PDB file of C-alpha atoms and ligand atoms in Angstrom:
ATOM      1  CA  MET I  28      -6.827 -12.538 -13.725  1.00 29.00           C
ATOM      2  CA  LEU I  29      -6.577  -9.275 -15.628  1.00 31.00           C
ATOM      3  CA  SER I  30     -10.073  -9.275 -16.630  1.00 29.00           C
ATOM      4  CA  GLU I  31     -11.273  -9.122 -13.030  1.00 33.00           C
ATOM      5  CA  ARG I  32     -12.807  -5.868 -12.170  1.00 32.00           C
ATOM      6  CA  PRO I  33     -11.099  -4.044  -9.364  1.00 32.00           C
ATOM      7  CA  LEU I  34     -13.322  -4.068  -6.464  1.00 35.00           C
ATOM      8  CA  ARG I  35     -14.429  -0.471  -5.411  1.00 33.00           C
ATOM      9  CA  GLY I  36     -13.205   1.136  -2.318  1.00 32.00           C
ATOM     10  CA  GLU I  37     -14.917   0.942   1.211  1.00 30.00           C
ATOM     11  CA  ASP I  38     -17.926  -1.013   0.060  1.00 32.00           C
ATOM     12  CA  VAL I  39     -16.217  -4.222   0.170  1.00 36.00           C
ATOM     13  CA  ARG I  40     -15.050  -3.685   3.990  1.00 35.00           C
ATOM     14  CA  GLY I  41     -16.708  -5.666   6.504  1.00 37.00           C
ATOM     15  CA  ARG I  42     -17.817  -8.372   4.071  1.00 41.00           C
ATOM     16  CA  GLY I  43     -16.748 -11.992   4.651  1.00 42.00           C
ATOM     17  CA  PHE I  44     -13.382 -13.173   3.212  1.00 45.00           C
ATOM     18  CA  ALA I  45     -13.160 -15.853   0.653  1.00 47.00           C
ATOM     19  CA  VAL I  46     -11.894 -19.032   2.336  1.00 48.00           C
ATOM     20  CA  ASP I  47     -10.944 -20.914  -0.823  1.00 58.00           C
ATOM     21  CA  ALA I  48      -8.386 -18.367  -1.896  1.00 73.00           C
ATOM     22  CA  PRO I  49      -5.486 -19.728  -3.780  1.00 85.00           C
ATOM     23  CA  TYR I  50      -2.954 -19.746  -0.928  1.00 91.00           C
ATOM     24  CA  ALA I  51       0.615 -20.768  -1.379  1.00 89.00           C
ATOM     25  CA  ILE I  52      -0.170 -21.322  -5.120  1.00 91.00           C
ATOM     26  CA  LEU I  53       2.096 -19.663  -7.739  1.00 94.00           C
ATOM     27  CA  GLU I  54      -0.408 -17.992 -10.380  1.00 94.00           C
ATOM     28  CA  THR I  55       0.998 -16.621 -13.554  1.00 94.00           C
ATOM     29  CA  LEU I  56      -0.414 -13.188 -14.351  1.00 93.00           C
ATOM     30  CA  GLU I  57       1.421 -12.561 -17.496  1.00 92.00           C
ATOM     31  CA  PRO I  58       4.839 -13.659 -18.922  1.00 91.00           C
ATOM     32  CA  GLY I  59       7.459 -12.969 -16.280  1.00 92.00           C
ATOM     33  CA  ILE I  60       5.114 -12.007 -13.487  1.00 95.00           C
ATOM     34  CA  GLY I  61       3.624 -14.504 -10.942  1.00 95.00           C
ATOM     35  CA  ARG I  62       1.749 -13.872  -7.647  1.00 96.00           C
ATOM     36  CA  LEU I  63       1.501 -15.811  -4.385  1.00 96.00           C
ATOM     37  CA  LEU I  64      -1.137 -15.128  -1.840  1.00 95.00           C
ATOM     38  CA  ALA I  65      -0.183 -15.202   1.920  1.00 95.00           C
ATOM     39  CA  ARG I  66      -2.548 -16.828   4.384  1.00 93.00           C
ATOM     40  CA  ASN I  67      -3.141 -13.716   6.480  1.00 91.00           C
ATOM     41  CA  PRO I  68      -6.649 -12.574   5.674  1.00 88.00           C
ATOM     42  CA  SER I  69      -7.969  -9.731   7.930  1.00 82.00           C
ATOM     43  CA  PRO I  70     -10.161  -6.535   7.601  1.00 78.00           C
ATOM     44  CA  TYR I  71      -6.936  -4.767   6.804  1.00 79.00           C
ATOM     45  CA  THR I  72      -5.556  -7.151   4.473  1.00 86.00           C
ATOM     46  CA  TYR I  73      -8.477  -8.362   2.534  1.00 85.00           C
ATOM     47  CA  ILE I  74      -7.879 -12.221   1.572  1.00 88.00           C
ATOM     48  CA  GLY I  75      -4.187 -11.812   2.401  1.00 91.00           C
ATOM     49  CA  THR I  76      -0.921 -10.184   1.285  1.00 95.00           C
ATOM     50  CA  GLN I  77      -0.028 -10.931  -2.310  1.00 96.00           C
ATOM     51  CA  THR I  78       3.639 -11.538  -3.079  1.00 98.00           C
ATOM     52  CA  TYR I  79       4.837 -10.997  -6.517  1.00 98.00           C
ATOM     53  CA  VAL I  80       7.726 -12.634  -8.401  1.00 97.00           C
ATOM     54  CA  ALA I  81       9.276 -11.062 -11.587  1.00 96.00           C
ATOM     55  CA  GLY I  82      11.658 -12.412 -13.983  1.00 95.00           C
ATOM     56  CA  ALA I  83      11.561 -14.032 -17.254  1.00 92.00           C
ATOM     57  CA  GLY I  84      14.756 -15.975 -17.267  1.00 93.00           C
ATOM     58  CA  ALA I  85      17.153 -17.535 -14.824  1.00 96.00           C
ATOM     59  CA  GLU I  86      17.094 -14.630 -12.292  1.00 97.00           C
ATOM     60  CA  MET I  87      14.175 -13.142 -10.482  1.00 97.00           C
ATOM     61  CA  VAL I  88      13.011 -10.531  -7.923  1.00 98.00           C
ATOM     62  CA  VAL I  89      10.422 -11.013  -5.106  1.00 98.00           C
ATOM     63  CA  ILE I  90       8.222  -7.991  -4.321  1.00 98.00           C
ATOM     64  CA  ASP I  91       6.761  -7.950  -0.776  1.00 98.00           C
ATOM     65  CA  PRO I  92       7.592 -11.299   0.630  1.00 98.00           C
ATOM     66  CA  GLY I  93       4.851 -10.885   3.190  1.00 97.00           C
ATOM     67  CA  PRO I  94       4.249 -12.011   6.814  1.00 96.00           C
ATOM     68  CA  ASP I  95       6.764 -14.679   8.025  1.00 97.00           C
ATOM     69  CA  ILE I  96       4.466 -17.713   7.607  1.00 96.00           C
ATOM     70  CA  PRO I  97       6.526 -20.930   6.999  1.00 97.00           C
ATOM     71  CA  GLU I  98       3.877 -22.181   4.245  1.00 96.00           C
ATOM     72  CA  HIS I  99       4.296 -18.839   2.333  1.00 97.00           C
ATOM     73  CA  VAL I 100       8.029 -18.736   2.477  1.00 98.00           C
ATOM     74  CA  ALA I 101       8.078 -22.364   1.296  1.00 98.00           C
ATOM     75  CA  ALA I 102       5.912 -21.529  -1.502  1.00 97.00           C
ATOM     76  CA  ILE I 103       8.140 -18.577  -2.663  1.00 98.00           C
ATOM     77  CA  VAL I 104      11.157 -20.882  -2.556  1.00 98.00           C
ATOM     78  CA  ALA I 105       9.512 -23.357  -4.590  1.00 97.00           C
ATOM     79  CA  ALA I 106       8.312 -20.792  -7.145  1.00 96.00           C
ATOM     80  CA  ALA I 107      11.964 -19.731  -7.543  1.00 96.00           C
ATOM     81  CA  GLY I 108      12.981 -23.333  -8.091  1.00 95.00           C
ATOM     82  CA  GLU I 109      16.408 -23.227 -10.092  1.00 95.00           C
ATOM     83  CA  ARG I 110      16.219 -19.408 -10.691  1.00 97.00           C
ATOM     84  CA  ARG I 111      18.223 -17.136  -8.515  1.00 98.00           C
ATOM     85  CA  ILE I 112      16.568 -14.511  -6.457  1.00 98.00           C
ATOM     86  CA  VAL I 113      18.607 -11.399  -7.027  1.00 98.00           C
ATOM     87  CA  ALA I 114      16.505  -9.185  -4.642  1.00 98.00           C
ATOM     88  CA  ILE I 115      13.856  -9.315  -2.038  1.00 98.00           C
ATOM     89  CA  ALA I 116      12.207  -5.908  -2.346  1.00 98.00           C
ATOM     90  CA  CYS I 117       9.751  -4.748   0.119  1.00 98.00           C
ATOM     91  CA  THR I 118       7.360  -1.677  -0.787  1.00 98.00           C
ATOM     92  CA  HIS I 119       7.290  -0.731   2.884  1.00 97.00           C
ATOM     93  CA  THR I 120       7.818  -2.156   6.391  1.00 95.00           C
ATOM     94  CA  HIS I 121       4.256  -2.954   7.638  1.00 94.00           C
ATOM     95  CA  ARG I 122       3.996  -6.278   9.271  1.00 93.00           C
ATOM     96  CA  ASP I 123       2.019  -7.775   6.549  1.00 95.00           C
ATOM     97  CA  HIS I 124       4.848  -7.007   3.955  1.00 97.00           C
ATOM     98  CA  SER I 125       8.259  -7.344   5.181  1.00 97.00           C
ATOM     99  CA  PRO I 126       8.869  -9.918   7.917  1.00 97.00           C
ATOM    100  CA  ALA I 127       9.100 -12.872   5.447  1.00 98.00           C
ATOM    101  CA  ALA I 128      12.301 -11.062   3.859  1.00 98.00           C
ATOM    102  CA  ARG I 129      14.476 -12.319   6.691  1.00 98.00           C
ATOM    103  CA  SER I 130      13.343 -15.952   6.333  1.00 98.00           C
ATOM    104  CA  LEU I 131      13.700 -15.944   2.628  1.00 98.00           C
ATOM    105  CA  LYS I 132      17.011 -14.425   2.878  1.00 98.00           C
ATOM    106  CA  ALA I 133      18.101 -17.039   5.354  1.00 98.00           C
ATOM    107  CA  ALA I 134      16.678 -19.789   2.971  1.00 97.00           C
ATOM    108  CA  THR I 135      18.100 -18.586  -0.252  1.00 98.00           C
ATOM    109  CA  GLY I 136      20.996 -16.242   0.468  1.00 98.00           C
ATOM    110  CA  ALA I 137      19.160 -13.341  -1.517  1.00 98.00           C
ATOM    111  CA  PRO I 138      19.741  -9.815  -0.325  1.00 98.00           C
ATOM    112  CA  ILE I 139      17.075  -7.493   0.819  1.00 98.00           C
ATOM    113  CA  ILE I 140      17.046  -4.437  -1.302  1.00 98.00           C
ATOM    114  CA  GLY I 141      14.472  -1.651  -1.469  1.00 98.00           C
ATOM    115  CA  CYS I 142      12.689   0.554   0.998  1.00 97.00           C
ATOM    116  CA  ALA I 143      14.579   2.169   3.776  1.00 95.00           C
ATOM    117  CA  ALA I 144      13.962   0.853   7.437  1.00 93.00           C
ATOM    118  CA  LEU I 145      11.552   3.272   9.227  1.00 85.00           C
ATOM    119  CA  SER I 146      13.209   6.385  10.436  1.00 72.00           C
ATOM    120  CA  LEU I 147      12.487   7.708  14.045  1.00 61.00           C
ATOM    121  CA  GLU I 148      11.867  11.245  14.614  1.00 55.00           C
ATOM    122  CA  SER I 149      13.740  12.934  17.549  1.00 40.00           C
ATOM    123  CA  VAL I 150      10.551  13.622  19.328  1.00 41.00           C
ATOM    124  CA  GLY I 151       9.686   9.908  19.557  1.00 47.00           C
ATOM    125  CA  PRO I 152       8.889   6.842  17.289  1.00 53.00           C
ATOM    126  CA  ARG I 153       6.778   7.327  14.317  1.00 56.00           C
ATOM    127  CA  ALA I 154       5.861   3.666  14.212  1.00 60.00           C
ATOM    128  CA  ASP I 155       3.192   1.827  16.066  1.00 69.00           C
ATOM    129  CA  ALA I 156       2.825  -2.120  16.567  1.00 73.00           C
ATOM    130  CA  SER I 157       1.921  -2.429  12.875  1.00 83.00           C
ATOM    131  CA  PHE I 158       5.353  -1.771  11.808  1.00 86.00           C
ATOM    132  CA  ASP I 159       8.283  -4.389  11.416  1.00 89.00           C
ATOM    133  CA  GLY I 160      10.996  -2.919  13.486  1.00 86.00           C
ATOM    134  CA  ASP I 161      13.284  -5.713  12.719  1.00 90.00           C
ATOM    135  CA  TYR I 162      13.436  -4.945   9.014  1.00 94.00           C
ATOM    136  CA  MET I 163      17.163  -4.508   7.841  1.00 94.00           C
ATOM    137  CA  PRO I 164      17.895  -3.831   4.152  1.00 97.00           C
ATOM    138  CA  ASP I 165      21.108  -4.797   2.654  1.00 98.00           C
ATOM    139  CA  ARG I 166      20.705  -1.829   0.178  1.00 98.00           C
ATOM    140  CA  VAL I 167      18.378   1.004   0.162  1.00 98.00           C
ATOM    141  CA  LEU I 168      16.820   2.117  -3.162  1.00 98.00           C
ATOM    142  CA  ALA I 169      16.137   5.975  -3.804  1.00 98.00           C
ATOM    143  CA  ASP I 170      13.580   7.228  -6.332  1.00 98.00           C
ATOM    144  CA  GLY I 171      14.705   6.088  -9.750  1.00 98.00           C
ATOM    145  CA  ASP I 172      17.196   3.479  -8.462  1.00 98.00           C
ATOM    146  CA  SER I 173      17.013   0.096 -10.229  1.00 97.00           C
ATOM    147  CA  ILE I 174      17.668  -3.441  -9.638  1.00 98.00           C
ATOM    148  CA  ASP I 175      19.210  -4.705 -12.968  1.00 97.00           C
ATOM    149  CA  PHE I 176      18.967  -8.481 -13.556  1.00 97.00           C
ATOM    150  CA  GLY I 177      18.551 -11.236 -16.065  1.00 93.00           C
ATOM    151  CA  ASP I 178      18.894 -10.295 -19.860  1.00 89.00           C
ATOM    152  CA  GLY I 179      17.950  -6.564 -19.723  1.00 92.00           C
ATOM    153  CA  GLU I 180      15.355  -6.784 -17.138  1.00 95.00           C
ATOM    154  CA  ALA I 181      15.005  -4.175 -14.307  1.00 96.00           C
ATOM    155  CA  LEU I 182      12.926  -3.394 -11.085  1.00 97.00           C
ATOM    156  CA  VAL I 183      12.979   0.593 -10.815  1.00 98.00           C
ATOM    157  CA  ALA I 184      11.954   2.203  -7.348  1.00 98.00           C
ATOM    158  CA  VAL I 185       9.377   4.868  -7.509  1.00 98.00           C
ATOM    159  CA  ALA I 186       9.126   6.895  -4.147  1.00 98.00           C
ATOM    160  CA  THR I 187       5.439   6.873  -3.178  1.00 98.00           C
ATOM    161  CA  PRO I 188       5.347   8.351   0.452  1.00 97.00           C
ATOM    162  CA  GLY I 189       2.044   8.721   2.317  1.00 96.00           C
ATOM    163  CA  HIS I 190       0.905   5.375   3.251  1.00 95.00           C
ATOM    164  CA  THR I 191       4.086   5.199   5.066  1.00 93.00           C
ATOM    165  CA  SER I 192       7.144   7.477   4.962  1.00 93.00           C
ATOM    166  CA  ASN I 193       9.264   4.823   3.475  1.00 95.00           C
ATOM    167  CA  HIS I 194       6.718   3.597   0.886  1.00 97.00           C
ATOM    168  CA  LEU I 195       8.096   2.601  -2.758  1.00 98.00           C
ATOM    169  CA  CYS I 196       6.341   1.296  -5.789  1.00 98.00           C
ATOM    170  CA  TYR I 197       8.391  -0.729  -8.207  1.00 98.00           C
ATOM    171  CA  SER I 198       8.240  -0.556 -11.950  1.00 97.00           C
ATOM    172  CA  TYR I 199       9.200  -3.825 -13.812  1.00 96.00           C
ATOM    173  CA  ARG I 200      10.859  -3.591 -17.091  1.00 91.00           C
ATOM    174  CA  GLY I 201      10.993  -6.968 -18.715  1.00 84.00           C
ATOM    175  CA  ASN I 202      12.628  -7.974 -21.894  1.00 64.00           C
ATOM    176  CA  GLY I 203       9.798  -6.927 -24.267  1.00 65.00           C
ATOM    177  CA  ALA I 204       7.231  -6.493 -21.830  1.00 64.00           C
ATOM    178  CA  GLY I 205       6.845  -3.335 -19.677  1.00 74.00           C
ATOM    179  CA  GLY I 206       4.384  -1.152 -17.900  1.00 92.00           C
ATOM    180  CA  ALA I 207       3.755  -3.277 -14.798  1.00 96.00           C
ATOM    181  CA  LEU I 208       3.825  -1.210 -11.557  1.00 97.00           C
ATOM    182  CA  PHE I 209       3.706  -3.193  -8.258  1.00 98.00           C
ATOM    183  CA  THR I 210       1.998  -0.531  -5.879  1.00 98.00           C
ATOM    184  CA  GLY I 211       2.156  -2.109  -2.669  1.00 97.00           C
ATOM    185  CA  ASP I 212      -0.357  -0.422  -0.330  1.00 97.00           C
ATOM    186  CA  HIS I 213      -0.060   2.968  -2.225  1.00 97.00           C
ATOM    187  CA  VAL I 214      -2.784   1.760  -4.610  1.00 96.00           C
ATOM    188  CA  MET I 215      -4.893  -1.153  -3.680  1.00 92.00           C
ATOM    189  CA  GLY I 216      -7.468  -3.321  -5.601  1.00 86.00           C
ATOM    190  CA  TRP I 217      -9.994  -3.875  -2.963  1.00 80.00           C
ATOM    191  CA  SER I 218     -10.026  -0.770  -0.780  1.00 78.00           C
ATOM    192  CA  THR I 219      -8.954   2.703  -0.149  1.00 83.00           C
ATOM    193  CA  THR I 220      -5.470   2.888   1.468  1.00 87.00           C
ATOM    194  CA  VAL I 221      -5.125   3.537   5.207  1.00 87.00           C
ATOM    195  CA  VAL I 222      -3.214   6.773   5.952  1.00 92.00           C
ATOM    196  CA  VAL I 223      -2.574   7.090   9.714  1.00 88.00           C
ATOM    197  CA  PRO I 224      -0.385   9.694  11.241  1.00 90.00           C
ATOM    198  CA  PRO I 225       2.339  10.279  12.461  1.00 88.00           C
ATOM    199  CA  ASP I 226       4.019   8.169   9.926  1.00 90.00           C
ATOM    200  CA  GLY I 227       1.240   8.259   7.296  1.00 92.00           C
ATOM    201  CA  ASP I 228       0.887  11.624   5.847  1.00 94.00           C
ATOM    202  CA  MET I 229      -2.312  12.642   3.753  1.00 96.00           C
ATOM    203  CA  GLY I 230      -0.417  15.412   1.889  1.00 96.00           C
ATOM    204  CA  CYS I 231       2.443  13.067   0.754  1.00 97.00           C
ATOM    205  CA  PHE I 232      -0.106  10.454  -0.128  1.00 97.00           C
ATOM    206  CA  MET I 233      -2.044  12.925  -2.403  1.00 97.00           C
ATOM    207  CA  ALA I 234       1.171  13.992  -3.979  1.00 98.00           C
ATOM    208  CA  SER I 235       2.290  10.539  -4.488  1.00 98.00           C
ATOM    209  CA  LEU I 236      -1.114   9.515  -6.220  1.00 98.00           C
ATOM    210  CA  ASN I 237      -0.613  12.706  -8.420  1.00 98.00           C
ATOM    211  CA  LEU I 238       2.801  11.490  -9.431  1.00 98.00           C
ATOM    212  CA  LEU I 239       1.119   8.189 -10.712  1.00 98.00           C
ATOM    213  CA  ARG I 240      -1.106  10.314 -12.737  1.00 97.00           C
ATOM    214  CA  LYS I 241       2.056  11.478 -14.828  1.00 97.00           C
ATOM    215  CA  ARG I 242       3.171   7.995 -15.474  1.00 96.00           C
ATOM    216  CA  ASP I 243       1.774   5.593 -18.172  1.00 93.00           C
ATOM    217  CA  ASP I 244       1.823   2.492 -16.377  1.00 95.00           C
ATOM    218  CA  ARG I 245      -0.377  -0.272 -18.108  1.00 95.00           C
ATOM    219  CA  VAL I 246      -1.218  -2.198 -15.020  1.00 96.00           C
ATOM    220  CA  PHE I 247      -0.979  -1.916 -11.203  1.00 97.00           C
ATOM    221  CA  TYR I 248      -0.378  -5.006  -9.113  1.00 97.00           C
ATOM    222  CA  PRO I 249      -1.280  -4.102  -5.582  1.00 97.00           C
ATOM    223  CA  ALA I 250      -0.454  -6.071  -2.480  1.00 96.00           C
ATOM    224  CA  HIS I 251      -3.874  -6.483  -1.675  1.00 94.00           C
ATOM    225  CA  GLY I 252      -6.882  -6.828  -4.235  1.00 92.00           C
ATOM    226  CA  ALA I 253      -7.092  -7.357  -7.910  1.00 91.00           C
ATOM    227  CA  PRO I 254      -4.894  -6.127 -10.475  1.00 94.00           C
ATOM    228  CA  VAL I 255      -5.908  -2.594 -11.872  1.00 95.00           C
ATOM    229  CA  THR I 256      -5.883  -2.251 -15.627  1.00 94.00           C
ATOM    230  CA  ASN I 257      -7.663   1.169 -15.927  1.00 95.00           C
ATOM    231  CA  THR I 258      -4.875   2.888 -14.086  1.00 96.00           C
ATOM    232  CA  GLN I 259      -5.549   6.403 -15.034  1.00 96.00           C
ATOM    233  CA  GLN I 260      -9.328   6.024 -14.462  1.00 96.00           C
ATOM    234  CA  PHE I 261      -8.746   4.318 -11.136  1.00 96.00           C
ATOM    235  CA  LEU I 262      -6.289   7.131  -9.877  1.00 97.00           C
ATOM    236  CA  ARG I 263      -8.822   9.706 -10.795  1.00 97.00           C
ATOM    237  CA  GLY I 264     -11.446   7.863  -8.735  1.00 95.00           C
ATOM    238  CA  LEU I 265      -9.095   7.571  -5.777  1.00 95.00           C
ATOM    239  CA  ILE I 266      -8.158  11.223  -5.818  1.00 96.00           C
ATOM    240  CA  GLY I 267     -11.721  12.267  -6.221  1.00 96.00           C
ATOM    241  CA  HIS I 268     -12.774  10.043  -3.457  1.00 94.00           C
ATOM    242  CA  ARG I 269     -10.156  11.656  -1.130  1.00 95.00           C
ATOM    243  CA  MET I 270     -11.305  15.153  -2.082  1.00 96.00           C
ATOM    244  CA  GLN I 271     -14.908  14.325  -1.323  1.00 96.00           C
ATOM    245  CA  ARG I 272     -13.693  12.957   2.086  1.00 95.00           C
ATOM    246  CA  GLU I 273     -11.880  16.245   2.823  1.00 96.00           C
ATOM    247  CA  LYS I 274     -14.899  18.285   1.730  1.00 97.00           C
ATOM    248  CA  GLN I 275     -17.140  16.372   4.014  1.00 97.00           C
ATOM    249  CA  ILE I 276     -14.655  16.594   6.984  1.00 97.00           C
ATOM    250  CA  VAL I 277     -14.434  20.335   6.467  1.00 97.00           C
ATOM    251  CA  ARG I 278     -18.375  20.383   6.374  1.00 97.00           C
ATOM    252  CA  LEU I 279     -18.524  18.338   9.475  1.00 97.00           C
ATOM    253  CA  VAL I 280     -16.050  20.276  11.354  1.00 97.00           C
ATOM    254  CA  GLY I 281     -18.050  23.543  10.240  1.00 96.00           C
ATOM    255  CA  GLU I 282     -21.280  21.950  11.575  1.00 96.00           C
ATOM    256  CA  GLY I 283     -19.674  21.226  15.083  1.00 95.00           C
ATOM    257  CA  LYS I 284     -18.513  17.817  14.887  1.00 94.00           C
ATOM    258  CA  ALA I 285     -15.428  18.995  16.735  1.00 92.00           C
ATOM    259  CA  ASP I 286     -13.440  15.801  17.464  1.00 95.00           C
ATOM    260  CA  ILE I 287     -12.360  12.611  15.487  1.00 96.00           C
ATOM    261  CA  PRO I 288     -14.920  10.195  17.038  1.00 95.00           C
ATOM    262  CA  ALA I 289     -17.779  12.502  16.000  1.00 96.00           C
ATOM    263  CA  ILE I 290     -16.450  13.154  12.564  1.00 97.00           C
ATOM    264  CA  VAL I 291     -15.885   9.147  12.011  1.00 96.00           C
ATOM    265  CA  ALA I 292     -19.548   8.513  13.375  1.00 95.00           C
ATOM    266  CA  SER I 293     -20.814  10.799  10.750  1.00 95.00           C
ATOM    267  CA  ALA I 294     -18.606  10.259   7.821  1.00 94.00           C
ATOM    268  CA  TYR I 295     -18.540   6.309   8.084  1.00 92.00           C
ATOM    269  CA  PRO I 296     -21.957   5.148   9.049  1.00 91.00           C
ATOM    270  CA  GLY I 297     -22.267   1.398   9.464  1.00 90.00           C
ATOM    271  CA  LEU I 298     -18.511   0.830   9.494  1.00 89.00           C
ATOM    272  CA  ASP I 299     -17.275  -2.504  10.708  1.00 87.00           C
ATOM    273  CA  PRO I 300     -16.147  -1.771  14.327  1.00 88.00           C
ATOM    274  CA  ARG I 301     -12.778  -3.192  13.800  1.00 86.00           C
ATOM    275  CA  LEU I 302     -12.131  -0.516  11.170  1.00 86.00           C
ATOM    276  CA  ILE I 303     -12.854   2.504  13.405  1.00 90.00           C
ATOM    277  CA  PRO I 304      -9.337   2.968  14.581  1.00 88.00           C
ATOM    278  CA  ALA I 305      -8.153   3.084  10.821  1.00 87.00           C
ATOM    279  CA  ALA I 306     -11.039   5.485   9.942  1.00 91.00           C
ATOM    280  CA  GLY I 307     -10.079   7.646  12.718  1.00 94.00           C
ATOM    281  CA  GLY I 308      -6.484   7.623  11.683  1.00 92.00           C
ATOM    282  CA  SER I 309      -7.462   8.788   8.036  1.00 93.00           C
ATOM    283  CA  VAL I 310      -9.698  11.363   9.451  1.00 96.00           C
ATOM    284  CA  TRP I 311      -6.748  12.692  11.701  1.00 95.00           C
ATOM    285  CA  ALA I 312      -4.418  12.524   8.652  1.00 96.00           C
ATOM    286  CA  HIS I 313      -7.047  14.686   6.726  1.00 97.00           C
ATOM    287  CA  LEU I 314      -7.265  17.249   9.468  1.00 97.00           C
ATOM    288  CA  LEU I 315      -3.541  17.534   9.829  1.00 96.00           C
ATOM    289  CA  ASP I 316      -3.230  18.298   6.064  1.00 97.00           C
ATOM    290  CA  LEU I 317      -6.124  20.819   6.243  1.00 97.00           C
ATOM    291  CA  GLU I 318      -4.480  22.456   9.312  1.00 97.00           C
ATOM    292  CA  ARG I 319      -1.251  22.613   7.348  1.00 96.00           C
ATOM    293  CA  ARG I 320      -3.143  24.460   4.525  1.00 96.00           C
ATOM    294  CA  GLY I 321      -4.771  26.741   7.010  1.00 96.00           C
ATOM    295  CA  MET I 322      -8.351  25.551   6.679  1.00 96.00           C
ATOM    296  CA  VAL I 323      -8.876  24.144  10.071  1.00 97.00           C
ATOM    297  CA  ARG I 324      -7.422  24.696  13.643  1.00 96.00           C
ATOM    298  CA  SER I 325      -6.870  22.296  16.440  1.00 95.00           C
ATOM    299  CA  ASN I 326      -6.991  23.060  20.144  1.00 92.00           C
ATOM    300  CA  GLY I 327      -6.144  19.756  21.879  1.00 90.00           C
ATOM    301  CA  GLU I 328      -8.678  17.291  20.719  1.00 91.00           C
ATOM    302  CA  THR I 329     -11.057  19.635  19.225  1.00 95.00           C
ATOM    303  CA  TRP I 330     -11.175  21.135  15.667  1.00 97.00           C
ATOM    304  CA  THR I 331     -12.684  24.217  14.292  1.00 96.00           C
ATOM    305  CA  ILE I 332     -12.801  26.070  11.025  1.00 96.00           C
ATOM    306  CA  ALA I 333      -9.943  28.439  10.677  1.00 94.00           C
ATOM    307  CA  ARG I 334     -11.281  31.991  10.144  1.00 78.00           C
ATOM    308  CA  THR I 335      -9.148  34.563   8.602  1.00 64.00           C
TER     309      THR I 335
HETATM  310 ZN1   ZN S 175       0.782  -1.193   4.750  1.00 84.52          ZN
END
């Protein structure tokens, strides 16, 4: 598994999805870390959400239990076997990540510990239909907080807002093994992350990518796509891709592509039509970030270069 090359960004979007993916089967990735794939393939989730289990002994944690599919929840319970689940930890509260937390808690008695429920702004909800509004954690982790379990094992929260405001990655420290970071949707192994305002924030997302540049994680285990072993090189690629996209958007606005549909049509030629809303969201996220930095200006739905 670890020898798989991470798929490159947007070029895999729109292709067919594997039908023989190993759904509801526990795959061991390395000592103490296993993976279960949920049967929720889509243009946004690739072949499905990957739930990880971590723990080398009698206790374990579950990261991103996934969508509430009975087959998937049963597979997680079976993977635990006699072991005690000390925490059900969600990276964020999109519907393909957190809903199974409730069923898994009901089945095992394990607590939901990790990201915060989505906060609402006073001006209105930041959430849309993609959010799991029923998520209720028993304990919220802040950056650096840890879940200690087993014989010296720990899962440590790394705050990585951007994809969503409540996104956490989790660093696993095993007894002996270390350096694995569960990256949720912050860094994915098959595609670039979708950042959609108002909850998604491109400035925060870039800062959170740069935060991982300062770490020395050995491997990223994303919720979608293959493990990433060339972590620093991969991050440089992601950051470079976003900077190119930003440059392209500034150029297109300068050429008179004044609204988001016009920018998407130019910047994402041949895009799977099902992904146009996500592309529009990402362009919007870039424009808001550029506006904050004084580079573009909005007037209703239209955008122009800010001239000083
Ligand atoms: Zn997500």
